[in-house]
């Protein structure tokens, strides 16, 4: 039985038409994504994702990439205000980084954990307030989908077929129902969508 909690658990990820979150070149192959991530729709979508979040969950690889890039954007007065807003939020918010290799966090306001993400989410839901955002880390989103612990999916679909790479939605996930609460299409054919998990009262 799934019970509702005070803190909503949200996730965001960008996908190609064929459902890939990276290209055939591996985890750092984002060639199909590059033309779209700075579009008006993508930037507005990102703002909506973090505004209500007070905790960010990141896998180690994403954490190293994000926290190597975004702090400089936060300090750049010439950056797009939406990019800068996200960057400041990421620097200032509570961050939980999942890693089996890091022993201490090289970033401020960050703790490193080596534990199942479902257990950590349950712990976070029991304290604090505000959304828990699983920030573009498929390695965390997948087990949360399997455990039916996500309340909101923020997805960008980019009009490219990658032809290879990792997929988000694997076979064997529990059957769940979602409602589309927001949709916006950009000039390049990119689509921003927000899906909320439909849960029946008491189950």
PDB file of C-alpha atoms in Angstrom:
ATOM      1  CA  UNK A   1       0.000   0.000   0.000  1.00  0.00           C
ATOM      2  CA  UNK A   2       1.292   3.434  -0.909  1.00  0.00           C
ATOM      3  CA  UNK A   3       0.653   6.245   1.534  1.00  0.00           C
ATOM      4  CA  UNK A   4       0.756   9.935   0.809  1.00  0.00           C
ATOM      5  CA  UNK A   5       3.430  12.019   2.462  1.00  0.00           C
ATOM      6  CA  UNK A   6       3.820  15.665   3.318  1.00  0.00           C
ATOM      7  CA  UNK A   7       6.825  16.083   1.035  1.00  0.00           C
ATOM      8  CA  UNK A   8       6.306  15.546  -2.671  1.00  0.00           C
ATOM      9  CA  UNK A   9       8.994  13.576  -4.493  1.00  0.00           C
ATOM     10  CA  UNK A  10       9.641  14.956  -7.974  1.00  0.00           C
ATOM     11  CA  UNK A  11      12.069  14.077 -10.749  1.00  0.00           C
ATOM     12  CA  UNK A  12      13.206  15.672 -13.972  1.00  0.00           C
ATOM     13  CA  UNK A  13      14.858  14.153 -17.006  1.00  0.00           C
ATOM     14  CA  UNK A  14      15.245  14.910 -20.710  1.00  0.00           C
ATOM     15  CA  UNK A  15      14.592  12.184 -23.266  1.00  0.00           C
ATOM     16  CA  UNK A  16      14.821  11.705 -27.010  1.00  0.00           C
ATOM     17  CA  UNK A  17      11.813  10.476 -28.991  1.00  0.00           C
ATOM     18  CA  UNK A  18      13.112   6.919 -28.631  1.00  0.00           C
ATOM     19  CA  UNK A  19      13.240   7.303 -24.866  1.00  0.00           C
ATOM     20  CA  UNK A  20      16.996   7.693 -24.333  1.00  0.00           C
ATOM     21  CA  UNK A  21      18.534   9.920 -21.685  1.00  0.00           C
ATOM     22  CA  UNK A  22      21.950   9.744 -23.332  1.00  0.00           C
ATOM     23  CA  UNK A  23      23.230   8.835 -26.776  1.00  0.00           C
ATOM     24  CA  UNK A  24      25.010   5.717 -28.042  1.00  0.00           C
ATOM     25  CA  UNK A  25      28.383   7.190 -27.053  1.00  0.00           C
ATOM     26  CA  UNK A  26      27.704   6.584 -23.372  1.00  0.00           C
ATOM     27  CA  UNK A  27      26.826   8.616 -20.257  1.00  0.00           C
ATOM     28  CA  UNK A  28      28.428  11.817 -21.556  1.00  0.00           C
ATOM     29  CA  UNK A  29      26.864  11.662 -25.036  1.00  0.00           C
ATOM     30  CA  UNK A  30      24.356  14.515 -25.065  1.00  0.00           C
ATOM     31  CA  UNK A  31      24.796  15.568 -28.686  1.00  0.00           C
ATOM     32  CA  UNK A  32      21.103  15.068 -29.415  1.00  0.00           C
ATOM     33  CA  UNK A  33      20.151  17.254 -26.441  1.00  0.00           C
ATOM     34  CA  UNK A  34      22.434  20.245 -26.929  1.00  0.00           C
ATOM     35  CA  UNK A  35      20.295  22.275 -29.372  1.00  0.00           C
ATOM     36  CA  UNK A  36      17.301  22.297 -27.018  1.00  0.00           C
ATOM     37  CA  UNK A  37      18.480  22.718 -23.426  1.00  0.00           C
ATOM     38  CA  UNK A  38      18.739  26.525 -23.663  1.00  0.00           C
ATOM     39  CA  UNK A  39      15.407  27.074 -25.425  1.00  0.00           C
ATOM     40  CA  UNK A  40      12.740  29.285 -23.886  1.00  0.00           C
ATOM     41  CA  UNK A  41      10.543  26.291 -23.117  1.00  0.00           C
ATOM     42  CA  UNK A  42      13.403  24.322 -21.556  1.00  0.00           C
ATOM     43  CA  UNK A  43      14.493  27.225 -19.364  1.00  0.00           C
ATOM     44  CA  UNK A  44      10.940  27.957 -18.205  1.00  0.00           C
ATOM     45  CA  UNK A  45      10.411  24.245 -17.538  1.00  0.00           C
ATOM     46  CA  UNK A  46      13.542  24.105 -15.370  1.00  0.00           C
ATOM     47  CA  UNK A  47      12.383  27.082 -13.314  1.00  0.00           C
ATOM     48  CA  UNK A  48       9.118  25.309 -12.532  1.00  0.00           C
ATOM     49  CA  UNK A  49      11.019  22.221 -11.418  1.00  0.00           C
ATOM     50  CA  UNK A  50      13.132  23.764  -8.655  1.00  0.00           C
ATOM     51  CA  UNK A  51      10.961  26.590  -7.329  1.00  0.00           C
ATOM     52  CA  UNK A  52       9.209  24.445  -4.688  1.00  0.00           C
ATOM     53  CA  UNK A  53      12.115  22.097  -3.992  1.00  0.00           C
ATOM     54  CA  UNK A  54      14.207  22.298  -0.830  1.00  0.00           C
ATOM     55  CA  UNK A  55      16.302  19.145  -1.267  1.00  0.00           C
ATOM     56  CA  UNK A  56      18.173  17.951  -4.358  1.00  0.00           C
ATOM     57  CA  UNK A  57      19.076  14.290  -4.851  1.00  0.00           C
ATOM     58  CA  UNK A  58      21.957  13.598  -7.241  1.00  0.00           C
ATOM     59  CA  UNK A  59      23.999  10.664  -8.414  1.00  0.00           C
ATOM     60  CA  UNK A  60      27.750  11.145  -8.133  1.00  0.00           C
ATOM     61  CA  UNK A  61      28.389  11.666 -11.863  1.00  0.00           C
ATOM     62  CA  UNK A  62      25.668  14.292 -12.156  1.00  0.00           C
ATOM     63  CA  UNK A  63      26.789  15.964  -8.956  1.00  0.00           C
ATOM     64  CA  UNK A  64      30.350  16.307 -10.232  1.00  0.00           C
ATOM     65  CA  UNK A  65      29.147  17.692 -13.551  1.00  0.00           C
ATOM     66  CA  UNK A  66      26.529  20.051 -12.119  1.00  0.00           C
ATOM     67  CA  UNK A  67      28.616  21.356  -9.256  1.00  0.00           C
ATOM     68  CA  UNK A  68      31.574  21.864 -11.529  1.00  0.00           C
ATOM     69  CA  UNK A  69      29.498  24.088 -13.812  1.00  0.00           C
ATOM     70  CA  UNK A  70      26.583  25.812 -12.092  1.00  0.00           C
ATOM     71  CA  UNK A  71      28.370  27.747  -9.321  1.00  0.00           C
ATOM     72  CA  UNK A  72      30.087  29.875 -11.971  1.00  0.00           C
ATOM     73  CA  UNK A  73      26.683  30.595 -13.538  1.00  0.00           C
ATOM     74  CA  UNK A  74      25.339  31.683 -10.159  1.00  0.00           C
ATOM     75  CA  UNK A  75      28.102  34.288 -10.006  1.00  0.00           C
ATOM     76  CA  UNK A  76      27.680  35.451 -13.641  1.00  0.00           C
ATOM     77  CA  UNK A  77      25.637  38.647 -13.736  1.00  0.00           C
ATOM     78  CA  UNK A  78      25.294  38.301 -17.519  1.00  0.00           C
ATOM     79  CA  UNK A  79      23.767  34.819 -17.381  1.00  0.00           C
ATOM     80  CA  UNK A  80      20.122  34.269 -18.274  1.00  0.00           C
ATOM     81  CA  UNK A  81      18.136  35.050 -15.095  1.00  0.00           C
ATOM     82  CA  UNK A  82      16.458  31.638 -15.227  1.00  0.00           C
ATOM     83  CA  UNK A  83      19.813  29.866 -15.459  1.00  0.00           C
ATOM     84  CA  UNK A  84      21.182  31.986 -12.647  1.00  0.00           C
ATOM     85  CA  UNK A  85      18.125  31.339 -10.503  1.00  0.00           C
ATOM     86  CA  UNK A  86      18.539  27.590 -10.874  1.00  0.00           C
ATOM     87  CA  UNK A  87      22.281  27.832 -10.270  1.00  0.00           C
ATOM     88  CA  UNK A  88      21.828  29.801  -7.044  1.00  0.00           C
ATOM     89  CA  UNK A  89      19.200  27.341  -5.855  1.00  0.00           C
ATOM     90  CA  UNK A  90      21.484  24.375  -6.548  1.00  0.00           C
ATOM     91  CA  UNK A  91      24.393  25.968  -4.697  1.00  0.00           C
ATOM     92  CA  UNK A  92      22.294  27.012  -1.688  1.00  0.00           C
ATOM     93  CA  UNK A  93      19.898  24.089  -1.247  1.00  0.00           C
ATOM     94  CA  UNK A  94      20.368  20.878   0.739  1.00  0.00           C
ATOM     95  CA  UNK A  95      21.985  18.259  -1.499  1.00  0.00           C
ATOM     96  CA  UNK A  96      22.190  14.504  -1.042  1.00  0.00           C
ATOM     97  CA  UNK A  97      24.712  12.774  -3.319  1.00  0.00           C
ATOM     98  CA  UNK A  98      24.546   9.015  -3.770  1.00  0.00           C
ATOM     99  CA  UNK A  99      27.952   7.405  -4.190  1.00  0.00           C
ATOM    100  CA  UNK A 100      29.806   4.215  -3.370  1.00  0.00           C
ATOM    101  CA  UNK A 101      33.201   5.878  -3.840  1.00  0.00           C
ATOM    102  CA  UNK A 102      33.035   9.377  -2.295  1.00  0.00           C
ATOM    103  CA  UNK A 103      33.765   9.452   1.414  1.00  0.00           C
ATOM    104  CA  UNK A 104      33.112  13.128   2.015  1.00  0.00           C
ATOM    105  CA  UNK A 105      31.344  15.838   0.071  1.00  0.00           C
ATOM    106  CA  UNK A 106      33.548  18.328  -1.777  1.00  0.00           C
ATOM    107  CA  UNK A 107      30.606  20.775  -1.919  1.00  0.00           C
ATOM    108  CA  UNK A 108      28.873  22.912   0.677  1.00  0.00           C
ATOM    109  CA  UNK A 109      25.451  21.944   2.048  1.00  0.00           C
ATOM    110  CA  UNK A 110      25.959  18.396   0.787  1.00  0.00           C
ATOM    111  CA  UNK A 111      26.037  14.987   2.393  1.00  0.00           C
ATOM    112  CA  UNK A 112      27.169  11.796   0.711  1.00  0.00           C
ATOM    113  CA  UNK A 113      25.207   8.588   1.260  1.00  0.00           C
ATOM    114  CA  UNK A 114      25.790   4.989   0.248  1.00  0.00           C
ATOM    115  CA  UNK A 115      22.306   3.574   0.744  1.00  0.00           C
ATOM    116  CA  UNK A 116      19.226   2.619  -1.300  1.00  0.00           C
ATOM    117  CA  UNK A 117      17.556   5.755  -2.608  1.00  0.00           C
ATOM    118  CA  UNK A 118      14.111   4.555  -1.507  1.00  0.00           C
ATOM    119  CA  UNK A 119      15.315   4.376   2.112  1.00  0.00           C
ATOM    120  CA  UNK A 120      16.848   7.845   1.966  1.00  0.00           C
ATOM    121  CA  UNK A 121      13.689   9.311   0.421  1.00  0.00           C
ATOM    122  CA  UNK A 122      11.581   7.785   3.201  1.00  0.00           C
ATOM    123  CA  UNK A 123      13.912   9.368   5.767  1.00  0.00           C
ATOM    124  CA  UNK A 124      13.711  12.769   4.075  1.00  0.00           C
ATOM    125  CA  UNK A 125       9.934  12.607   3.840  1.00  0.00           C
ATOM    126  CA  UNK A 126       9.711  12.155   7.592  1.00  0.00           C
ATOM    127  CA  UNK A 127      11.394  15.498   8.258  1.00  0.00           C
ATOM    128  CA  UNK A 128      11.437  18.974   6.775  1.00  0.00           C
ATOM    129  CA  UNK A 129       9.207  20.438   4.115  1.00  0.00           C
ATOM    130  CA  UNK A 130       9.268  21.334   0.436  1.00  0.00           C
ATOM    131  CA  UNK A 131       9.704  19.097  -2.584  1.00  0.00           C
ATOM    132  CA  UNK A 132      12.447  16.502  -2.823  1.00  0.00           C
ATOM    133  CA  UNK A 133      13.826  16.848  -6.365  1.00  0.00           C
ATOM    134  CA  UNK A 134      15.646  13.948  -7.994  1.00  0.00           C
ATOM    135  CA  UNK A 135      17.708  16.102 -10.300  1.00  0.00           C
ATOM    136  CA  UNK A 136      18.294  14.486 -13.723  1.00  0.00           C
ATOM    137  CA  UNK A 137      19.828  11.338 -12.206  1.00  0.00           C
ATOM    138  CA  UNK A 138      18.369   8.287 -13.949  1.00  0.00           C
ATOM    139  CA  UNK A 139      20.256   5.967 -11.586  1.00  0.00           C
ATOM    140  CA  UNK A 140      18.027   7.308  -8.793  1.00  0.00           C
ATOM    141  CA  UNK A 141      14.831   7.834 -10.788  1.00  0.00           C
ATOM    142  CA  UNK A 142      14.691   4.207 -11.945  1.00  0.00           C
ATOM    143  CA  UNK A 143      14.580   2.608  -8.469  1.00  0.00           C
ATOM    144  CA  UNK A 144      12.072   5.232  -7.308  1.00  0.00           C
ATOM    145  CA  UNK A 145       9.830   4.372 -10.250  1.00  0.00           C
ATOM    146  CA  UNK A 146      10.195   0.700  -9.344  1.00  0.00           C
ATOM    147  CA  UNK A 147       9.180   1.470  -5.754  1.00  0.00           C
ATOM    148  CA  UNK A 148       6.363   3.821  -6.882  1.00  0.00           C
ATOM    149  CA  UNK A 149       7.749   6.638  -4.758  1.00  0.00           C
ATOM    150  CA  UNK A 150       7.665   9.431  -7.350  1.00  0.00           C
ATOM    151  CA  UNK A 151       4.785  11.906  -7.169  1.00  0.00           C
ATOM    152  CA  UNK A 152       5.725  14.068 -10.162  1.00  0.00           C
ATOM    153  CA  UNK A 153       7.670  13.506 -13.378  1.00  0.00           C
ATOM    154  CA  UNK A 154       9.009  16.560 -15.219  1.00  0.00           C
ATOM    155  CA  UNK A 155       9.995  15.369 -18.682  1.00  0.00           C
ATOM    156  CA  UNK A 156      11.416  17.166 -21.699  1.00  0.00           C
ATOM    157  CA  UNK A 157      11.081  15.341 -25.018  1.00  0.00           C
ATOM    158  CA  UNK A 158      13.537  16.417 -27.700  1.00  0.00           C
ATOM    159  CA  UNK A 159      12.712  15.749 -31.385  1.00  0.00           C
ATOM    160  CA  UNK A 160      15.655  13.445 -32.061  1.00  0.00           C
ATOM    161  CA  UNK A 161      16.068   9.691 -32.337  1.00  0.00           C
ATOM    162  CA  UNK A 162      19.340   8.785 -30.651  1.00  0.00           C
ATOM    163  CA  UNK A 163      19.357   5.212 -31.939  1.00  0.00           C
ATOM    164  CA  UNK A 164      21.232   3.975 -28.880  1.00  0.00           C
ATOM    165  CA  UNK A 165      21.955   4.822 -25.288  1.00  0.00           C
ATOM    166  CA  UNK A 166      20.187   4.190 -22.002  1.00  0.00           C
ATOM    167  CA  UNK A 167      16.403   4.205 -21.643  1.00  0.00           C
ATOM    168  CA  UNK A 168      14.542   5.488 -18.598  1.00  0.00           C
ATOM    169  CA  UNK A 169      11.524   3.200 -18.650  1.00  0.00           C
ATOM    170  CA  UNK A 170      12.655  -0.400 -18.332  1.00  0.00           C
ATOM    171  CA  UNK A 171      10.417  -3.453 -18.534  1.00  0.00           C
ATOM    172  CA  UNK A 172       9.073  -4.670 -15.214  1.00  0.00           C
ATOM    173  CA  UNK A 173       8.003  -1.353 -13.704  1.00  0.00           C
ATOM    174  CA  UNK A 174       4.758  -1.445 -11.706  1.00  0.00           C
ATOM    175  CA  UNK A 175       1.690  -0.312 -13.639  1.00  0.00           C
ATOM    176  CA  UNK A 176       0.829   3.228 -12.522  1.00  0.00           C
ATOM    177  CA  UNK A 177      -1.493   6.005 -13.688  1.00  0.00           C
ATOM    178  CA  UNK A 178      -0.409   9.596 -14.235  1.00  0.00           C
ATOM    179  CA  UNK A 179      -2.206  12.792 -15.170  1.00  0.00           C
ATOM    180  CA  UNK A 180      -0.758  15.481 -17.453  1.00  0.00           C
ATOM    181  CA  UNK A 181      -0.820  18.739 -15.492  1.00  0.00           C
ATOM    182  CA  UNK A 182       1.273  20.920 -17.819  1.00  0.00           C
ATOM    183  CA  UNK A 183       2.439  20.808 -21.425  1.00  0.00           C
ATOM    184  CA  UNK A 184       4.304  23.316 -23.583  1.00  0.00           C
ATOM    185  CA  UNK A 185       5.840  22.957 -27.031  1.00  0.00           C
ATOM    186  CA  UNK A 186       8.805  25.001 -28.176  1.00  0.00           C
ATOM    187  CA  UNK A 187       9.754  26.394 -31.561  1.00  0.00           C
ATOM    188  CA  UNK A 188      12.274  23.597 -32.167  1.00  0.00           C
ATOM    189  CA  UNK A 189       9.698  20.879 -31.501  1.00  0.00           C
ATOM    190  CA  UNK A 190      10.788  20.226 -27.915  1.00  0.00           C
ATOM    191  CA  UNK A 191       7.967  19.405 -25.505  1.00  0.00           C
ATOM    192  CA  UNK A 192       7.928  20.086 -21.761  1.00  0.00           C
ATOM    193  CA  UNK A 193       5.514  17.907 -19.801  1.00  0.00           C
ATOM    194  CA  UNK A 194       4.619  17.567 -16.145  1.00  0.00           C
ATOM    195  CA  UNK A 195       2.935  14.344 -15.035  1.00  0.00           C
ATOM    196  CA  UNK A 196       1.519  13.824 -11.541  1.00  0.00           C
ATOM    197  CA  UNK A 197       1.027  10.375 -10.076  1.00  0.00           C
ATOM    198  CA  UNK A 198      -2.650   9.506  -9.570  1.00  0.00           C
ATOM    199  CA  UNK A 199      -3.041   7.831  -6.208  1.00  0.00           C
ATOM    200  CA  UNK A 200      -6.276   6.558  -4.721  1.00  0.00           C
ATOM    201  CA  UNK A 201      -7.017   7.513  -1.154  1.00  0.00           C
ATOM    202  CA  UNK A 202      -5.610   4.906   1.195  1.00  0.00           C
ATOM    203  CA  UNK A 203      -3.767   2.981  -1.511  1.00  0.00           C
TER     204      UNK A 203
END
